[in-house]
Amino acid sequence: MGILSEPFRTTVEYHDRLYQTRPAFNVVLAVQRLYRDGFLTDREKCLLALRNLVRLSRFTLASRPLSWCYGLMDEVYRSQIALPERHTGARQERVLDFELDGEYIYASFLQDYGMDLIREQGRLHWKKFIWLFQGLSEGTKIKEVMRIRGMEEPNPNKYNQKEIQRIRELKSYYALPAVGSGGQEGLNRLFSMLEAQAVRNG
C-alpha cells in the first residue's frame, strides 16, 4: 500500500509541539492566492497563511519571531502540501491555474467522480484532491483545456494552414495570463509551483 497505508495528516510537529492543521484543498488554494498578492508584505503573507492552515491563536503568532513563523510554514508545506518531485528533464509550458480554471475543475470532478467540490470545502484533504485531480480521465473539461494549452503547432505546409489556425485560436482562447513572482523568494517558492507539480506528477 505504501503511502496509501498512512493516514492523511492533520497535525504537524514543530519544536517538540504538536499543532492541529487544516490542510483542506480550498484552504491551501486560498493560501496560494495570498502568496501571489503583490500588496501584502512577506510577514503578512506568512502570518495570514498560518492563521488559515494551523489552529493558532493570534496571541501565539504575535509573540513569536518571524523566523519561527517561517519555520512552521516550511514544516506544514513539507509534510502536508508538497508533492514528490518527478523530474521530466524538460521545462513544461504552464497549462493549469487552479483559481482561473476553477469552473473546469469543478465540472470535471462532478463528471468523473460525482463529487461536488463546493460541498467538499473544509473536508477534502489537499493531497486527496491532488490524487483525484491527477486521476481525472482525458474526457474531462480540464484535461481537454490542459491538452489544448500544451499543443504544439505542426511545421507549416500548404496542407495544414487551417489546422494551424485552429490550434492558434484554441490556444488563444484558453491562454493563461502571466504570473509574477509574488513575493520573497524563500516564501513564494512554497506555493508558486503547485500547479506545475500537479501536472508533472499526473
PDB file of C-alpha atoms in Angstrom:
ATOM      1  CA  MET A   1       0.000   0.000   0.000  1.00  0.00           C
ATOM      2  CA  GLY A   2       2.935   2.377   0.589  1.00  0.00           C
ATOM      3  CA  ILE A   3       1.793   5.947   1.163  1.00  0.00           C
ATOM      4  CA  LEU A   4      -1.865   4.885   0.997  1.00  0.00           C
ATOM      5  CA  SER A   5      -1.412   2.981   4.262  1.00  0.00           C
ATOM      6  CA  GLU A   6      -0.569   6.232   6.049  1.00  0.00           C
ATOM      7  CA  PRO A   7      -3.392   8.478   7.283  1.00  0.00           C
ATOM      8  CA  PHE A   8      -3.728  11.937   5.759  1.00  0.00           C
ATOM      9  CA  ARG A   9      -2.102  14.110   8.367  1.00  0.00           C
ATOM     10  CA  THR A  10      -3.938  16.934  10.100  1.00  0.00           C
ATOM     11  CA  THR A  11      -1.225  17.622  12.667  1.00  0.00           C
ATOM     12  CA  VAL A  12       2.306  18.925  12.420  1.00  0.00           C
ATOM     13  CA  GLU A  13       5.138  18.651  14.947  1.00  0.00           C
ATOM     14  CA  TYR A  14       7.349  21.690  15.329  1.00  0.00           C
ATOM     15  CA  HIS A  15       9.835  22.472  18.123  1.00  0.00           C
ATOM     16  CA  ASP A  16       8.577  19.456  20.086  1.00  0.00           C
ATOM     17  CA  ARG A  17       4.959  20.606  19.998  1.00  0.00           C
ATOM     18  CA  LEU A  18       2.032  19.172  18.056  1.00  0.00           C
ATOM     19  CA  TYR A  19      -0.244  21.596  16.184  1.00  0.00           C
ATOM     20  CA  GLN A  20      -3.618  20.892  14.607  1.00  0.00           C
ATOM     21  CA  THR A  21      -3.781  21.811  10.916  1.00  0.00           C
ATOM     22  CA  ARG A  22      -6.464  22.465   8.302  1.00  0.00           C
ATOM     23  CA  PRO A  23      -4.979  21.169   5.028  1.00  0.00           C
ATOM     24  CA  ALA A  24      -8.263  21.114   3.078  1.00  0.00           C
ATOM     25  CA  PHE A  25      -7.855  21.802  -0.637  1.00  0.00           C
ATOM     26  CA  ASN A  26      -9.743  25.104  -0.556  1.00  0.00           C
ATOM     27  CA  VAL A  27      -7.635  26.345   2.366  1.00  0.00           C
ATOM     28  CA  VAL A  28      -4.384  25.510   0.550  1.00  0.00           C
ATOM     29  CA  LEU A  29      -5.606  27.280  -2.582  1.00  0.00           C
ATOM     30  CA  ALA A  30      -6.626  30.328  -0.533  1.00  0.00           C
ATOM     31  CA  VAL A  31      -3.110  30.439   0.882  1.00  0.00           C
ATOM     32  CA  GLN A  32      -1.671  30.152  -2.614  1.00  0.00           C
ATOM     33  CA  ARG A  33      -3.652  33.255  -3.558  1.00  0.00           C
ATOM     34  CA  LEU A  34      -2.114  35.046  -0.567  1.00  0.00           C
ATOM     35  CA  TYR A  35       1.364  34.317  -1.831  1.00  0.00           C
ATOM     36  CA  ARG A  36       0.513  35.786  -5.227  1.00  0.00           C
ATOM     37  CA  ASP A  37      -0.723  39.028  -3.692  1.00  0.00           C
ATOM     38  CA  GLY A  38       1.660  41.810  -4.561  1.00  0.00           C
ATOM     39  CA  PHE A  39       0.306  44.188  -1.904  1.00  0.00           C
ATOM     40  CA  LEU A  40       0.978  42.078   1.200  1.00  0.00           C
ATOM     41  CA  THR A  41       4.361  42.048   2.898  1.00  0.00           C
ATOM     42  CA  ASP A  42       6.215  38.768   3.397  1.00  0.00           C
ATOM     43  CA  ARG A  43       5.402  38.893   7.120  1.00  0.00           C
ATOM     44  CA  GLU A  44       1.697  39.431   6.427  1.00  0.00           C
ATOM     45  CA  LYS A  45       1.644  36.539   3.975  1.00  0.00           C
ATOM     46  CA  CYS A  46       3.266  34.160   6.421  1.00  0.00           C
ATOM     47  CA  LEU A  47       1.050  35.157   9.367  1.00  0.00           C
ATOM     48  CA  LEU A  48      -2.160  35.005   7.325  1.00  0.00           C
ATOM     49  CA  ALA A  49      -1.151  31.656   5.837  1.00  0.00           C
ATOM     50  CA  LEU A  50      -0.532  30.196   9.287  1.00  0.00           C
ATOM     51  CA  ARG A  51      -3.860  31.520  10.584  1.00  0.00           C
ATOM     52  CA  ASN A  52      -5.537  29.661   7.706  1.00  0.00           C
ATOM     53  CA  LEU A  53      -3.583  26.423   7.874  1.00  0.00           C
ATOM     54  CA  VAL A  54      -2.781  25.959  11.575  1.00  0.00           C
ATOM     55  CA  ARG A  55      -5.017  26.258  14.624  1.00  0.00           C
ATOM     56  CA  LEU A  56      -3.116  29.028  16.384  1.00  0.00           C
ATOM     57  CA  SER A  57      -4.282  31.964  18.438  1.00  0.00           C
ATOM     58  CA  ARG A  58      -3.404  35.499  17.396  1.00  0.00           C
ATOM     59  CA  PHE A  59      -1.541  35.869  20.676  1.00  0.00           C
ATOM     60  CA  THR A  60       0.689  32.865  19.865  1.00  0.00           C
ATOM     61  CA  LEU A  61       1.523  34.251  16.440  1.00  0.00           C
ATOM     62  CA  ALA A  62       2.117  37.775  17.701  1.00  0.00           C
ATOM     63  CA  SER A  63       4.507  36.529  20.382  1.00  0.00           C
ATOM     64  CA  ARG A  64       6.710  34.512  18.015  1.00  0.00           C
ATOM     65  CA  PRO A  65       9.638  35.821  15.958  1.00  0.00           C
ATOM     66  CA  LEU A  66       9.231  35.814  12.202  1.00  0.00           C
ATOM     67  CA  SER A  67      11.854  33.071  11.838  1.00  0.00           C
ATOM     68  CA  TRP A  68       9.617  30.789  13.936  1.00  0.00           C
ATOM     69  CA  CYS A  69       6.652  31.516  11.664  1.00  0.00           C
ATOM     70  CA  TYR A  70       8.703  30.820   8.533  1.00  0.00           C
ATOM     71  CA  GLY A  71       9.945  27.578  10.048  1.00  0.00           C
ATOM     72  CA  LEU A  72       6.454  26.372  10.929  1.00  0.00           C
ATOM     73  CA  MET A  73       5.203  27.344   7.481  1.00  0.00           C
ATOM     74  CA  ASP A  74       8.016  25.324   5.910  1.00  0.00           C
ATOM     75  CA  GLU A  75       7.126  22.302   8.024  1.00  0.00           C
ATOM     76  CA  VAL A  76       3.427  22.461   7.131  1.00  0.00           C
ATOM     77  CA  TYR A  77       4.302  22.754   3.454  1.00  0.00           C
ATOM     78  CA  ARG A  78       6.818  19.925   3.540  1.00  0.00           C
ATOM     79  CA  SER A  79       4.640  17.471   5.428  1.00  0.00           C
ATOM     80  CA  GLN A  80       1.148  18.190   4.117  1.00  0.00           C
ATOM     81  CA  ILE A  81       1.233  20.133   0.866  1.00  0.00           C
ATOM     82  CA  ALA A  82       4.365  19.385  -1.169  1.00  0.00           C
ATOM     83  CA  LEU A  83       4.219  16.574  -3.716  1.00  0.00           C
ATOM     84  CA  PRO A  84       7.047  14.164  -4.529  1.00  0.00           C
ATOM     85  CA  GLU A  85       9.104  15.553  -7.371  1.00  0.00           C
ATOM     86  CA  ARG A  86       9.247  13.631 -10.637  1.00  0.00           C
ATOM     87  CA  HIS A  87      11.706  15.359 -12.901  1.00  0.00           C
ATOM     88  CA  THR A  88      10.872  15.216 -16.593  1.00  0.00           C
ATOM     89  CA  GLY A  89      14.054  16.942 -17.740  1.00  0.00           C
ATOM     90  CA  ALA A  90      12.214  19.396 -19.959  1.00  0.00           C
ATOM     91  CA  ARG A  91      10.667  22.709 -18.953  1.00  0.00           C
ATOM     92  CA  GLN A  92       6.910  22.432 -19.262  1.00  0.00           C
ATOM     93  CA  GLU A  93       4.588  25.092 -20.571  1.00  0.00           C
ATOM     94  CA  ARG A  94       2.152  26.415 -17.976  1.00  0.00           C
ATOM     95  CA  VAL A  95      -1.132  24.633 -18.646  1.00  0.00           C
ATOM     96  CA  LEU A  96      -3.006  24.935 -15.337  1.00  0.00           C
ATOM     97  CA  ASP A  97      -4.167  27.604 -12.914  1.00  0.00           C
ATOM     98  CA  PHE A  98      -6.217  26.253 -10.017  1.00  0.00           C
ATOM     99  CA  GLU A  99      -8.023  29.556  -9.487  1.00  0.00           C
ATOM    100  CA  LEU A 100      -8.739  30.580 -13.084  1.00  0.00           C
ATOM    101  CA  ASP A 101      -9.608  27.008 -14.045  1.00  0.00           C
ATOM    102  CA  GLY A 102     -11.888  26.533 -11.050  1.00  0.00           C
ATOM    103  CA  GLU A 103     -15.069  26.036 -13.106  1.00  0.00           C
ATOM    104  CA  TYR A 104     -13.387  23.441 -15.348  1.00  0.00           C
ATOM    105  CA  ILE A 105     -12.027  21.558 -12.328  1.00  0.00           C
ATOM    106  CA  TYR A 106     -15.411  21.652 -10.601  1.00  0.00           C
ATOM    107  CA  ALA A 107     -17.178  20.278 -13.689  1.00  0.00           C
ATOM    108  CA  SER A 108     -14.508  17.601 -14.162  1.00  0.00           C
ATOM    109  CA  PHE A 109     -14.756  16.279 -10.585  1.00  0.00           C
ATOM    110  CA  LEU A 110     -18.535  16.179 -10.908  1.00  0.00           C
ATOM    111  CA  GLN A 111     -18.285  14.372 -14.256  1.00  0.00           C
ATOM    112  CA  ASP A 112     -15.748  11.717 -13.228  1.00  0.00           C
ATOM    113  CA  TYR A 113     -16.434  11.209  -9.529  1.00  0.00           C
ATOM    114  CA  GLY A 114     -19.887  12.669  -8.943  1.00  0.00           C
ATOM    115  CA  MET A 115     -18.140  14.886  -6.379  1.00  0.00           C
ATOM    116  CA  ASP A 116     -19.393  18.405  -5.665  1.00  0.00           C
ATOM    117  CA  LEU A 117     -16.250  20.299  -4.673  1.00  0.00           C
ATOM    118  CA  ILE A 118     -18.265  23.100  -3.131  1.00  0.00           C
ATOM    119  CA  ARG A 119     -19.653  20.630  -0.589  1.00  0.00           C
ATOM    120  CA  GLU A 120     -16.164  19.225  -0.002  1.00  0.00           C
ATOM    121  CA  GLN A 121     -14.695  22.547   1.119  1.00  0.00           C
ATOM    122  CA  GLY A 122     -13.111  22.209   4.536  1.00  0.00           C
ATOM    123  CA  ARG A 123     -13.257  18.402   4.317  1.00  0.00           C
ATOM    124  CA  LEU A 124     -11.277  17.139   1.311  1.00  0.00           C
ATOM    125  CA  HIS A 125      -7.583  16.909   2.209  1.00  0.00           C
ATOM    126  CA  TRP A 126      -5.229  18.678  -0.197  1.00  0.00           C
ATOM    127  CA  LYS A 127      -3.359  15.504  -1.133  1.00  0.00           C
ATOM    128  CA  LYS A 128      -6.595  13.585  -1.737  1.00  0.00           C
ATOM    129  CA  PHE A 129      -7.689  16.436  -4.010  1.00  0.00           C
ATOM    130  CA  ILE A 130      -4.428  16.268  -5.945  1.00  0.00           C
ATOM    131  CA  TRP A 131      -4.551  12.481  -6.361  1.00  0.00           C
ATOM    132  CA  LEU A 132      -8.126  12.715  -7.635  1.00  0.00           C
ATOM    133  CA  PHE A 133      -7.156  15.580  -9.926  1.00  0.00           C
ATOM    134  CA  GLN A 134      -4.313  13.558 -11.381  1.00  0.00           C
ATOM    135  CA  GLY A 135      -6.681  10.628 -11.937  1.00  0.00           C
ATOM    136  CA  LEU A 136      -9.215  12.595 -13.973  1.00  0.00           C
ATOM    137  CA  SER A 137      -9.967  10.993 -17.320  1.00  0.00           C
ATOM    138  CA  GLU A 138      -8.876  12.549 -20.601  1.00  0.00           C
ATOM    139  CA  GLY A 139     -12.543  13.220 -21.463  1.00  0.00           C
ATOM    140  CA  THR A 140     -12.955  15.811 -18.701  1.00  0.00           C
ATOM    141  CA  LYS A 141     -13.022  19.521 -19.474  1.00  0.00           C
ATOM    142  CA  ILE A 142      -9.909  20.434 -17.502  1.00  0.00           C
ATOM    143  CA  LYS A 143      -7.846  17.741 -19.204  1.00  0.00           C
ATOM    144  CA  GLU A 144      -9.095  18.968 -22.589  1.00  0.00           C
ATOM    145  CA  VAL A 145      -8.127  22.545 -21.730  1.00  0.00           C
ATOM    146  CA  MET A 146      -4.680  21.474 -20.468  1.00  0.00           C
ATOM    147  CA  ARG A 147      -4.123  19.462 -23.628  1.00  0.00           C
ATOM    148  CA  ILE A 148      -5.001  22.477 -25.799  1.00  0.00           C
ATOM    149  CA  ARG A 149      -2.621  24.752 -23.890  1.00  0.00           C
ATOM    150  CA  GLY A 150       0.192  22.253 -24.345  1.00  0.00           C
ATOM    151  CA  MET A 151      -0.391  21.736 -28.081  1.00  0.00           C
ATOM    152  CA  GLU A 152       2.484  22.326 -30.452  1.00  0.00           C
ATOM    153  CA  GLU A 153       1.897  23.699 -33.909  1.00  0.00           C
ATOM    154  CA  PRO A 154       2.985  21.422 -36.757  1.00  0.00           C
ATOM    155  CA  ASN A 155       5.545  22.668 -39.245  1.00  0.00           C
ATOM    156  CA  PRO A 156       3.562  24.701 -41.783  1.00  0.00           C
ATOM    157  CA  ASN A 157       2.986  23.404 -45.281  1.00  0.00           C
ATOM    158  CA  LYS A 158       0.400  24.024 -47.978  1.00  0.00           C
ATOM    159  CA  TYR A 159      -1.982  21.452 -46.490  1.00  0.00           C
ATOM    160  CA  ASN A 160      -2.200  22.383 -42.795  1.00  0.00           C
ATOM    161  CA  GLN A 161      -2.889  26.140 -42.696  1.00  0.00           C
ATOM    162  CA  LYS A 162      -6.431  25.617 -41.361  1.00  0.00           C
ATOM    163  CA  GLU A 163      -5.193  23.208 -38.707  1.00  0.00           C
ATOM    164  CA  ILE A 164      -2.547  25.671 -37.537  1.00  0.00           C
ATOM    165  CA  GLN A 165      -5.107  28.493 -37.439  1.00  0.00           C
ATOM    166  CA  ARG A 166      -7.494  26.340 -35.384  1.00  0.00           C
ATOM    167  CA  ILE A 167      -4.745  25.446 -32.890  1.00  0.00           C
ATOM    168  CA  ARG A 168      -3.787  29.119 -32.527  1.00  0.00           C
ATOM    169  CA  GLU A 169      -7.397  30.134 -31.927  1.00  0.00           C
ATOM    170  CA  LEU A 170      -7.919  27.441 -29.294  1.00  0.00           C
ATOM    171  CA  LYS A 171      -4.645  28.256 -27.517  1.00  0.00           C
ATOM    172  CA  SER A 172      -5.521  31.961 -27.558  1.00  0.00           C
ATOM    173  CA  TYR A 173      -8.995  31.308 -26.142  1.00  0.00           C
ATOM    174  CA  TYR A 174      -7.699  29.190 -23.247  1.00  0.00           C
ATOM    175  CA  ALA A 175      -4.417  31.071 -22.682  1.00  0.00           C
ATOM    176  CA  LEU A 176      -3.363  31.805 -19.098  1.00  0.00           C
ATOM    177  CA  PRO A 177      -2.070  35.224 -18.023  1.00  0.00           C
ATOM    178  CA  ALA A 178       1.498  35.518 -16.828  1.00  0.00           C
ATOM    179  CA  VAL A 179       2.043  35.134 -13.088  1.00  0.00           C
ATOM    180  CA  GLY A 180       4.523  37.359 -11.274  1.00  0.00           C
ATOM    181  CA  SER A 181       6.955  36.276  -8.614  1.00  0.00           C
ATOM    182  CA  GLY A 182       4.522  37.272  -5.842  1.00  0.00           C
ATOM    183  CA  GLY A 183       6.950  37.964  -3.020  1.00  0.00           C
ATOM    184  CA  GLN A 184      10.066  36.992  -1.148  1.00  0.00           C
ATOM    185  CA  GLU A 185      11.723  34.003  -2.801  1.00  0.00           C
ATOM    186  CA  GLY A 186      12.019  31.811   0.272  1.00  0.00           C
ATOM    187  CA  LEU A 187       8.297  32.111   0.989  1.00  0.00           C
ATOM    188  CA  ASN A 188       6.985  32.323  -2.532  1.00  0.00           C
ATOM    189  CA  ARG A 189       8.566  29.013  -3.504  1.00  0.00           C
ATOM    190  CA  LEU A 190       6.182  27.287  -1.104  1.00  0.00           C
ATOM    191  CA  PHE A 191       3.151  27.899  -3.271  1.00  0.00           C
ATOM    192  CA  SER A 192       4.243  29.143  -6.678  1.00  0.00           C
ATOM    193  CA  MET A 193       4.719  25.644  -8.121  1.00  0.00           C
ATOM    194  CA  LEU A 194       1.557  23.832  -7.009  1.00  0.00           C
ATOM    195  CA  GLU A 195       0.031  23.716 -10.476  1.00  0.00           C
ATOM    196  CA  ALA A 196       3.305  22.663 -12.072  1.00  0.00           C
ATOM    197  CA  GLN A 197       3.670  19.844  -9.532  1.00  0.00           C
ATOM    198  CA  ALA A 198       0.124  18.645 -10.124  1.00  0.00           C
ATOM    199  CA  VAL A 199       0.741  18.486 -13.867  1.00  0.00           C
ATOM    200  CA  ARG A 200       4.189  16.839 -13.637  1.00  0.00           C
ATOM    201  CA  ASN A 201       3.034  14.171 -11.245  1.00  0.00           C
ATOM    202  CA  GLY A 202      -0.142  13.373 -13.107  1.00  0.00           C
TER     203      GLY A 202
END
